[in-house]
Amino acid sequence: MSGIFHAGISGARGRMGRAVDQVLDERDDVMVAVRFDWGETPDLSLCDVVIDFSTAEASMALAELAAERGGPALVIGSTGFTAEQDARILKAAEKVAIVRSGNYSLGVNILIGLVEHAALRLDARDWDIEVIEAHHRLKVDAPSGTALMLGEAAANGRGHDLEEVRQKPYDGITGEREPGKIGFASIRGGGIVGEHTVLFASKDETLTLSHSAIDRSLFAKGAVAAAAWVRTRRPGLYDMQDVLGFRQA
Ligand SMILES: NC(=O)C1=CN([C@@H]2O[C@H](COP(=O)(O)OP(=O)(O)OC[C@H]3O[C@@H](n4cnc5c(N)ncnc54)[C@H](OP(=O)(O)O)[C@@H]3O)[C@@H](O)[C@H]2O)C=CC1
Ligand SMILES: O=C(O)C1=N[C@H](C(=O)O)C[C@H](O)C1
């Protein structure tokens, strides 16, 4: 396979689509073959890989279309998926290679490992876990995809799936906090690019692990690296831990 590849951009006119376009423009090993948004029908035969930051529903539809025609490979960055949409993407990945991550930054993908490690070490009977995230006022889903990945990492560290231990949002007369639950809090305002903190709190001390995104080109660079990686992979559902080589086969 030649070193040069052809990429499509889904959600091309959006904040992330434009950031991806700019990053691709700076590389000489990739050409943008198609750009598309809501209501447009792309010619996927022109692409080796499509980088998609759109909506959960659009990403799921794109994954099913790519699976039906046996390609192109996909890099999905959209967030806010339902459990049913998750399952349909997993099914599509039986036919096509897909990288999906709620966050394409290196820092967050390192943070995931740190959170899992801390959760494993800190006894759930003594240590409460809360995930706090802040984003710009235009974000439409909460908790963020990253917060959910961090919550999943914390749950995994304690030997659970997140859904077994996810705390319902606190509101009204909540009663005392239940040990072992993992809570989420979301803040929305102005132009905040993306802030994530995982708070471990015991009676005697707190431990906070945090990440701040300074510019969204960060996510675009990670997604383009994922595109270069996934275009030659077998069908399957991968994430940024695979792209970065953090998970051994
Ligand atoms: N994984 C990560 O690292 C990151 C993930 N994200 C996620 O990426 C997604 C997009 O974020 P952002 O760019 O800020 O959002 P924007 O709203 O700025 O952009 C979304 C774009 O998707 C387009 N779109 C909607 N439906 C379709 C469709 N069916 N096919 C193709 N395009 C479609 C919209 O077009 P139109 O305006 O015409 O409707 C719009 O151009 C969100 O889910 C966000 O949470 C964001 C940053 C980093
Ligand atoms: O919508 C955003 O902007 C972001 N979304 C992702 C998420 O939901 O975690 C990643 C990043 O924090 C920016």
Tab-separated table of C-alpha atoms and ligand atoms in Angstrom:
chain	number	residue	atom	x	y	z
A	1	MET	CA	0.000	0.000	0.000
A	2	SER	CA	1.319	3.468	-0.927
A	3	GLY	CA	2.339	5.897	1.807
A	4	ILE	CA	-0.214	8.431	0.612
A	5	PHE	CA	-3.825	7.890	1.647
A	6	HIS	CA	-7.208	9.495	1.003
A	7	ALA	CA	-9.302	10.717	3.906
A	8	GLY	CA	-12.908	11.851	4.198
A	9	ILE	CA	-14.130	14.295	6.831
A	10	SER	CA	-17.595	13.790	8.304
A	11	GLY	CA	-18.929	16.792	10.189
A	12	ALA	CA	-16.574	18.864	8.044
A	13	ARG	CA	-18.088	22.286	8.767
A	14	GLY	CA	-18.197	21.703	12.539
A	15	ARG	CA	-15.612	22.824	15.116
A	16	MET	CA	-13.751	19.529	15.022
A	17	GLY	CA	-14.211	18.947	11.294
A	18	ARG	CA	-12.492	22.248	10.574
A	19	ALA	CA	-9.683	21.427	13.032
A	20	VAL	CA	-9.161	18.043	11.317
A	21	ASP	CA	-9.093	19.729	7.895
A	22	GLN	CA	-6.347	22.056	9.082
A	23	VAL	CA	-4.229	19.216	10.483
A	24	LEU	CA	-4.642	17.205	7.251
A	25	ASP	CA	-3.629	20.245	5.244
A	26	GLU	CA	-0.295	20.305	7.061
A	27	ARG	CA	0.541	16.671	6.184
A	28	ASP	CA	1.975	15.555	2.855
A	29	ASP	CA	0.996	11.862	3.222
A	30	VAL	CA	-2.772	12.398	3.088
A	31	MET	CA	-5.247	13.976	0.681
A	32	VAL	CA	-8.779	15.035	1.597
A	33	ALA	CA	-11.068	13.155	-0.806
A	34	VAL	CA	-14.510	14.218	0.515
A	35	ARG	CA	-15.977	16.541	3.099
A	36	PHE	CA	-19.594	16.147	4.196
A	37	ASP	CA	-22.173	17.256	6.740
A	38	TRP	CA	-25.787	16.548	7.603
A	39	GLY	CA	-27.952	15.778	4.561
A	40	GLU	CA	-25.035	15.171	2.163
A	41	THR	CA	-24.319	11.780	0.574
A	42	PRO	CA	-20.570	11.179	0.387
A	43	ASP	CA	-18.850	9.023	-2.228
A	44	LEU	CA	-17.111	6.692	0.227
A	45	SER	CA	-15.359	4.827	-2.605
A	46	LEU	CA	-12.913	7.758	-2.785
A	47	CYS	CA	-11.690	7.252	0.803
A	48	ASP	CA	-9.326	4.863	2.570
A	49	VAL	CA	-10.541	6.229	5.882
A	50	VAL	CA	-13.152	8.698	7.146
A	51	ILE	CA	-12.586	10.871	10.218
A	52	ASP	CA	-15.941	11.553	11.805
A	53	PHE	CA	-16.779	14.174	14.432
A	54	SER	CA	-20.522	14.679	13.930
A	55	THR	CA	-23.266	13.225	16.153
A	56	ALA	CA	-23.805	9.799	17.705
A	57	GLU	CA	-26.651	9.028	15.325
A	58	ALA	CA	-24.676	10.106	12.260
A	59	SER	CA	-21.623	8.103	13.342
A	60	MET	CA	-23.706	4.995	13.844
A	61	ALA	CA	-25.295	5.367	10.406
A	62	LEU	CA	-21.865	5.913	8.832
A	63	ALA	CA	-20.479	2.806	10.577
A	64	GLU	CA	-23.382	0.701	9.267
A	65	LEU	CA	-22.926	2.065	5.733
A	66	ALA	CA	-19.169	1.375	5.814
A	67	ALA	CA	-19.832	-2.146	7.146
A	68	GLU	CA	-22.357	-2.813	4.370
A	69	ARG	CA	-19.875	-1.866	1.639
A	70	GLY	CA	-16.769	-3.287	3.392
A	71	GLY	CA	-15.025	0.064	3.949
A	72	PRO	CA	-13.619	2.611	4.329
A	73	ALA	CA	-12.033	2.372	7.765
A	74	LEU	CA	-13.410	4.875	10.281
A	75	VAL	CA	-12.149	7.084	13.076
A	76	ILE	CA	-15.142	8.042	15.199
A	77	GLY	CA	-14.850	10.949	17.630
A	78	SER	CA	-18.522	11.727	18.254
A	79	THR	CA	-19.854	11.266	21.787
A	80	GLY	CA	-23.257	10.871	23.435
A	81	PHE	CA	-24.064	7.317	22.261
A	82	THR	CA	-26.902	5.249	23.710
A	83	ALA	CA	-26.273	1.624	24.690
A	84	GLU	CA	-28.155	0.545	21.547
A	85	GLN	CA	-25.953	2.725	19.326
A	86	ASP	CA	-22.854	1.290	21.061
A	87	ALA	CA	-24.038	-2.237	20.242
A	88	ARG	CA	-24.697	-1.366	16.579
A	89	ILE	CA	-21.223	0.136	16.168
A	90	LEU	CA	-19.698	-2.981	17.713
A	91	LYS	CA	-21.647	-5.071	15.174
A	92	ALA	CA	-20.516	-2.862	12.258
A	93	ALA	CA	-16.910	-3.329	13.405
A	94	GLU	CA	-17.192	-7.030	12.524
A	95	LYS	CA	-17.013	-5.892	8.870
A	96	VAL	CA	-14.851	-2.775	8.983
A	97	ALA	CA	-11.952	-1.397	11.039
A	98	ILE	CA	-13.131	1.356	13.399
A	99	VAL	CA	-11.211	3.403	15.937
A	100	ARG	CA	-13.585	5.009	18.389
A	101	SER	CA	-12.632	7.196	21.322
A	102	GLY	CA	-14.314	9.896	23.356
A	103	ASN	CA	-10.959	11.664	23.495
A	104	TYR	CA	-8.031	11.559	21.024
A	105	SER	CA	-5.514	13.365	23.249
A	106	LEU	CA	-2.389	11.636	24.529
A	107	GLY	CA	-2.821	13.125	28.005
A	108	VAL	CA	-6.337	11.753	28.537
A	109	ASN	CA	-5.280	8.330	27.311
A	110	ILE	CA	-2.488	8.306	29.886
A	111	LEU	CA	-4.909	9.590	32.530
A	112	ILE	CA	-7.162	6.574	31.862
A	113	GLY	CA	-4.356	4.227	32.995
A	114	LEU	CA	-3.607	6.348	36.077
A	115	VAL	CA	-7.274	6.376	37.091
A	116	GLU	CA	-7.618	2.617	36.714
A	117	HIS	CA	-4.473	2.113	38.809
A	118	ALA	CA	-5.630	4.468	41.571
A	119	ALA	CA	-9.088	2.892	41.681
A	120	LEU	CA	-7.524	-0.549	42.036
A	121	ARG	CA	-5.386	0.633	44.977
A	122	LEU	CA	-7.941	2.755	46.833
A	123	ASP	CA	-10.486	0.661	48.716
A	124	ALA	CA	-14.071	1.412	47.656
A	125	ARG	CA	-15.213	1.246	51.296
A	126	ASP	CA	-13.003	4.254	52.153
A	127	TRP	CA	-12.617	6.162	48.891
A	128	ASP	CA	-15.399	7.804	46.904
A	129	ILE	CA	-14.881	8.582	43.209
A	130	GLU	CA	-16.375	11.598	41.422
A	131	VAL	CA	-15.676	12.585	37.791
A	132	ILE	CA	-16.008	16.310	37.083
A	133	GLU	CA	-15.937	17.786	33.578
A	134	ALA	CA	-16.272	21.287	32.114
A	135	HIS	CA	-16.916	22.230	28.460
A	136	HIS	CA	-18.003	25.112	26.231
A	137	ARG	CA	-21.624	26.270	26.136
A	138	LEU	CA	-22.276	24.674	22.715
A	139	LYS	CA	-21.670	21.092	23.853
A	140	VAL	CA	-24.887	19.063	23.605
A	141	ASP	CA	-24.157	15.869	25.580
A	142	ALA	CA	-23.397	15.205	29.252
A	143	PRO	CA	-21.508	13.669	30.884
A	144	SER	CA	-18.818	14.068	28.230
A	145	GLY	CA	-17.540	11.000	26.393
A	146	THR	CA	-14.215	11.468	28.169
A	147	ALA	CA	-15.857	11.577	31.609
A	148	LEU	CA	-17.592	8.296	30.798
A	149	MET	CA	-14.291	6.714	29.689
A	150	LEU	CA	-12.659	7.875	32.940
A	151	GLY	CA	-15.612	6.526	34.938
A	152	GLU	CA	-15.318	3.215	33.081
A	153	ALA	CA	-11.575	3.084	33.877
A	154	ALA	CA	-12.300	3.698	37.565
A	155	ALA	CA	-15.022	1.038	37.574
A	156	ASN	CA	-12.732	-1.435	35.788
A	157	GLY	CA	-10.019	-0.784	38.394
A	158	ARG	CA	-12.551	-1.970	40.954
A	159	GLY	CA	-13.588	-4.969	38.881
A	160	HIS	CA	-16.948	-3.587	37.702
A	161	ASP	CA	-18.637	-2.300	34.581
A	162	LEU	CA	-19.532	1.358	34.947
A	163	GLU	CA	-23.264	0.726	34.638
A	164	GLU	CA	-23.149	-1.444	37.804
A	165	VAL	CA	-21.746	1.391	39.931
A	166	ARG	CA	-22.822	4.606	38.181
A	167	GLN	CA	-24.351	7.140	40.584
A	168	LYS	CA	-27.547	8.869	39.452
A	169	PRO	CA	-27.092	12.671	39.311
A	170	TYR	CA	-27.438	14.278	42.758
A	171	ASP	CA	-30.548	16.451	42.937
A	172	GLY	CA	-32.942	17.159	45.801
A	173	ILE	CA	-32.996	15.004	48.946
A	174	THR	CA	-30.454	12.463	47.818
A	175	GLY	CA	-29.812	10.573	51.060
A	176	GLU	CA	-26.254	9.720	52.075
A	177	ARG	CA	-23.697	8.820	49.435
A	178	GLU	CA	-23.607	5.090	48.754
A	179	PRO	CA	-20.109	3.530	49.044
A	180	GLY	CA	-18.643	2.227	45.793
A	181	LYS	CA	-20.693	4.448	43.484
A	182	ILE	CA	-19.002	6.610	40.831
A	183	GLY	CA	-20.555	10.059	40.406
A	184	PHE	CA	-20.453	12.564	37.537
A	185	ALA	CA	-20.759	16.346	37.500
A	186	SER	CA	-20.871	18.530	34.368
A	187	ILE	CA	-20.245	22.260	33.973
A	188	ARG	CA	-21.006	24.188	30.756
A	189	GLY	CA	-19.777	27.683	30.001
A	190	GLY	CA	-18.179	30.005	27.459
A	191	GLY	CA	-15.431	28.517	25.338
A	192	ILE	CA	-13.930	25.946	27.724
A	193	VAL	CA	-12.236	23.396	25.419
A	194	GLY	CA	-12.327	20.421	27.832
A	195	GLU	CA	-11.432	19.962	31.505
A	196	HIS	CA	-11.598	16.601	33.291
A	197	THR	CA	-10.878	15.757	36.917
A	198	VAL	CA	-11.216	12.461	38.731
A	199	LEU	CA	-11.530	13.066	42.461
A	200	PHE	CA	-10.768	10.275	44.927
A	201	ALA	CA	-12.007	11.327	48.381
A	202	SER	CA	-11.544	9.518	51.695
A	203	LYS	CA	-12.386	10.815	55.178
A	204	ASP	CA	-8.786	11.948	55.680
A	205	GLU	CA	-7.445	12.982	52.270
A	206	THR	CA	-8.269	13.627	48.623
A	207	LEU	CA	-6.402	12.731	45.457
A	208	THR	CA	-7.193	14.568	42.199
A	209	LEU	CA	-6.092	13.537	38.717
A	210	SER	CA	-6.778	16.178	36.063
A	211	HIS	CA	-6.385	16.973	32.384
A	212	SER	CA	-6.884	20.278	30.556
A	213	ALA	CA	-7.213	20.615	26.793
A	214	ILE	CA	-5.784	23.938	25.657
A	215	ASP	CA	-6.658	23.846	21.933
A	216	ARG	CA	-9.001	21.454	20.089
A	217	SER	CA	-6.367	20.918	17.378
A	218	LEU	CA	-5.020	18.473	19.974
A	219	PHE	CA	-7.955	16.109	19.354
A	220	ALA	CA	-7.643	16.560	15.591
A	221	LYS	CA	-3.952	15.569	15.621
A	222	GLY	CA	-4.759	12.428	17.612
A	223	ALA	CA	-7.619	11.525	15.272
A	224	VAL	CA	-5.409	11.939	12.195
A	225	ALA	CA	-2.764	9.697	13.809
A	226	ALA	CA	-5.546	7.157	14.420
A	227	ALA	CA	-6.602	7.417	10.749
A	228	ALA	CA	-3.064	6.684	9.531
A	229	TRP	CA	-2.981	3.686	11.901
A	230	VAL	CA	-6.414	2.168	11.208
A	231	ARG	CA	-6.480	2.271	7.408
A	232	THR	CA	-4.422	-0.941	7.186
A	233	ARG	CA	-6.099	-2.810	10.096
A	234	ARG	CA	-8.413	-5.797	9.975
A	235	PRO	CA	-12.070	-5.254	10.888
A	236	GLY	CA	-12.548	-4.693	14.603
A	237	LEU	CA	-13.372	-2.029	17.161
A	238	TYR	CA	-10.216	-0.281	18.354
A	239	ASP	CA	-9.589	2.696	20.597
A	240	MET	CA	-6.805	5.197	21.193
A	241	GLN	CA	-5.124	2.824	23.652
A	242	ASP	CA	-4.597	0.467	20.683
A	243	VAL	CA	-3.346	3.269	18.419
A	244	LEU	CA	-0.846	4.408	21.050
A	245	GLY	CA	0.317	0.828	21.702
A	246	PHE	CA	-0.813	0.960	25.346
A	247	ARG	CA	-2.765	-2.281	24.997
A	248	GLN	CA	-0.777	-5.334	23.925
A	249	ALA	CA	-2.572	-7.946	21.764
B	1	LIG	N1	-13.273	12.304	20.675
B	1	LIG	C1	-12.741	13.518	20.810
B	1	LIG	O1	-11.518	13.682	21.022
B	1	LIG	C2	-13.627	14.696	20.637
B	1	LIG	C3	-14.965	14.504	20.420
B	1	LIG	N2	-15.790	15.550	20.165
B	1	LIG	C4	-17.158	15.205	19.798
B	1	LIG	O2	-17.287	15.371	18.385
B	1	LIG	C5	-18.630	15.715	18.053
B	1	LIG	C6	-18.647	16.982	17.200
B	1	LIG	O3	-18.160	18.050	17.968
B	1	LIG	P1	-18.049	19.533	17.346
B	1	LIG	O4	-17.233	19.529	16.120
B	1	LIG	O5	-17.674	20.402	18.484
B	1	LIG	O6	-19.599	19.790	16.971
B	1	LIG	P2	-20.211	20.742	15.863
B	1	LIG	O7	-21.655	20.858	16.199
B	1	LIG	O8	-19.392	21.972	15.695
B	1	LIG	O9	-20.063	19.890	14.507
B	1	LIG	C7	-20.825	18.777	14.187
B	1	LIG	C8	-20.887	18.685	12.685
B	1	LIG	O10	-21.476	17.438	12.335
B	1	LIG	C9	-22.355	17.687	11.254
B	1	LIG	N3	-23.349	16.630	11.105
B	1	LIG	C10	-24.558	16.482	11.725
B	1	LIG	N4	-25.177	15.370	11.225
B	1	LIG	C11	-24.347	14.828	10.307
B	1	LIG	C12	-24.433	13.706	9.447
B	1	LIG	N5	-25.515	12.915	9.423
B	1	LIG	N6	-23.377	13.420	8.637
B	1	LIG	C13	-22.287	14.221	8.626
B	1	LIG	N7	-22.168	15.331	9.400
B	1	LIG	C14	-23.172	15.613	10.234
B	1	LIG	C15	-22.967	19.058	11.571
B	1	LIG	O11	-23.514	19.594	10.378
B	1	LIG	P3	-24.765	20.616	10.474
B	1	LIG	O12	-24.247	21.797	11.224
B	1	LIG	O13	-25.087	20.859	9.045
B	1	LIG	O14	-25.853	19.880	11.241
B	1	LIG	C16	-21.720	19.798	12.036
B	1	LIG	O15	-20.996	20.334	10.950
B	1	LIG	C17	-19.380	15.846	19.399
B	1	LIG	O16	-20.046	14.621	19.667
B	1	LIG	C18	-18.242	16.066	20.402
B	1	LIG	O17	-18.571	15.652	21.696
B	1	LIG	C19	-15.342	16.826	20.166
B	1	LIG	C20	-14.019	17.092	20.427
B	1	LIG	C21	-13.049	16.049	20.668
B	2	LIG	O1	-17.588	18.393	22.671
B	2	LIG	C1	-16.391	18.664	22.898
B	2	LIG	O2	-15.909	19.775	22.670
B	2	LIG	C2	-15.537	17.603	23.434
B	2	LIG	N1	-16.017	16.406	23.499
B	2	LIG	C3	-15.340	15.233	23.910
B	2	LIG	C4	-16.046	14.592	25.088
B	2	LIG	O3	-17.295	14.520	25.087
B	2	LIG	O4	-15.365	14.114	25.999
B	2	LIG	C5	-13.862	15.422	24.074
B	2	LIG	C6	-13.412	16.776	24.501
B	2	LIG	O5	-13.467	16.877	25.884
B	2	LIG	C7	-14.135	17.909	23.792
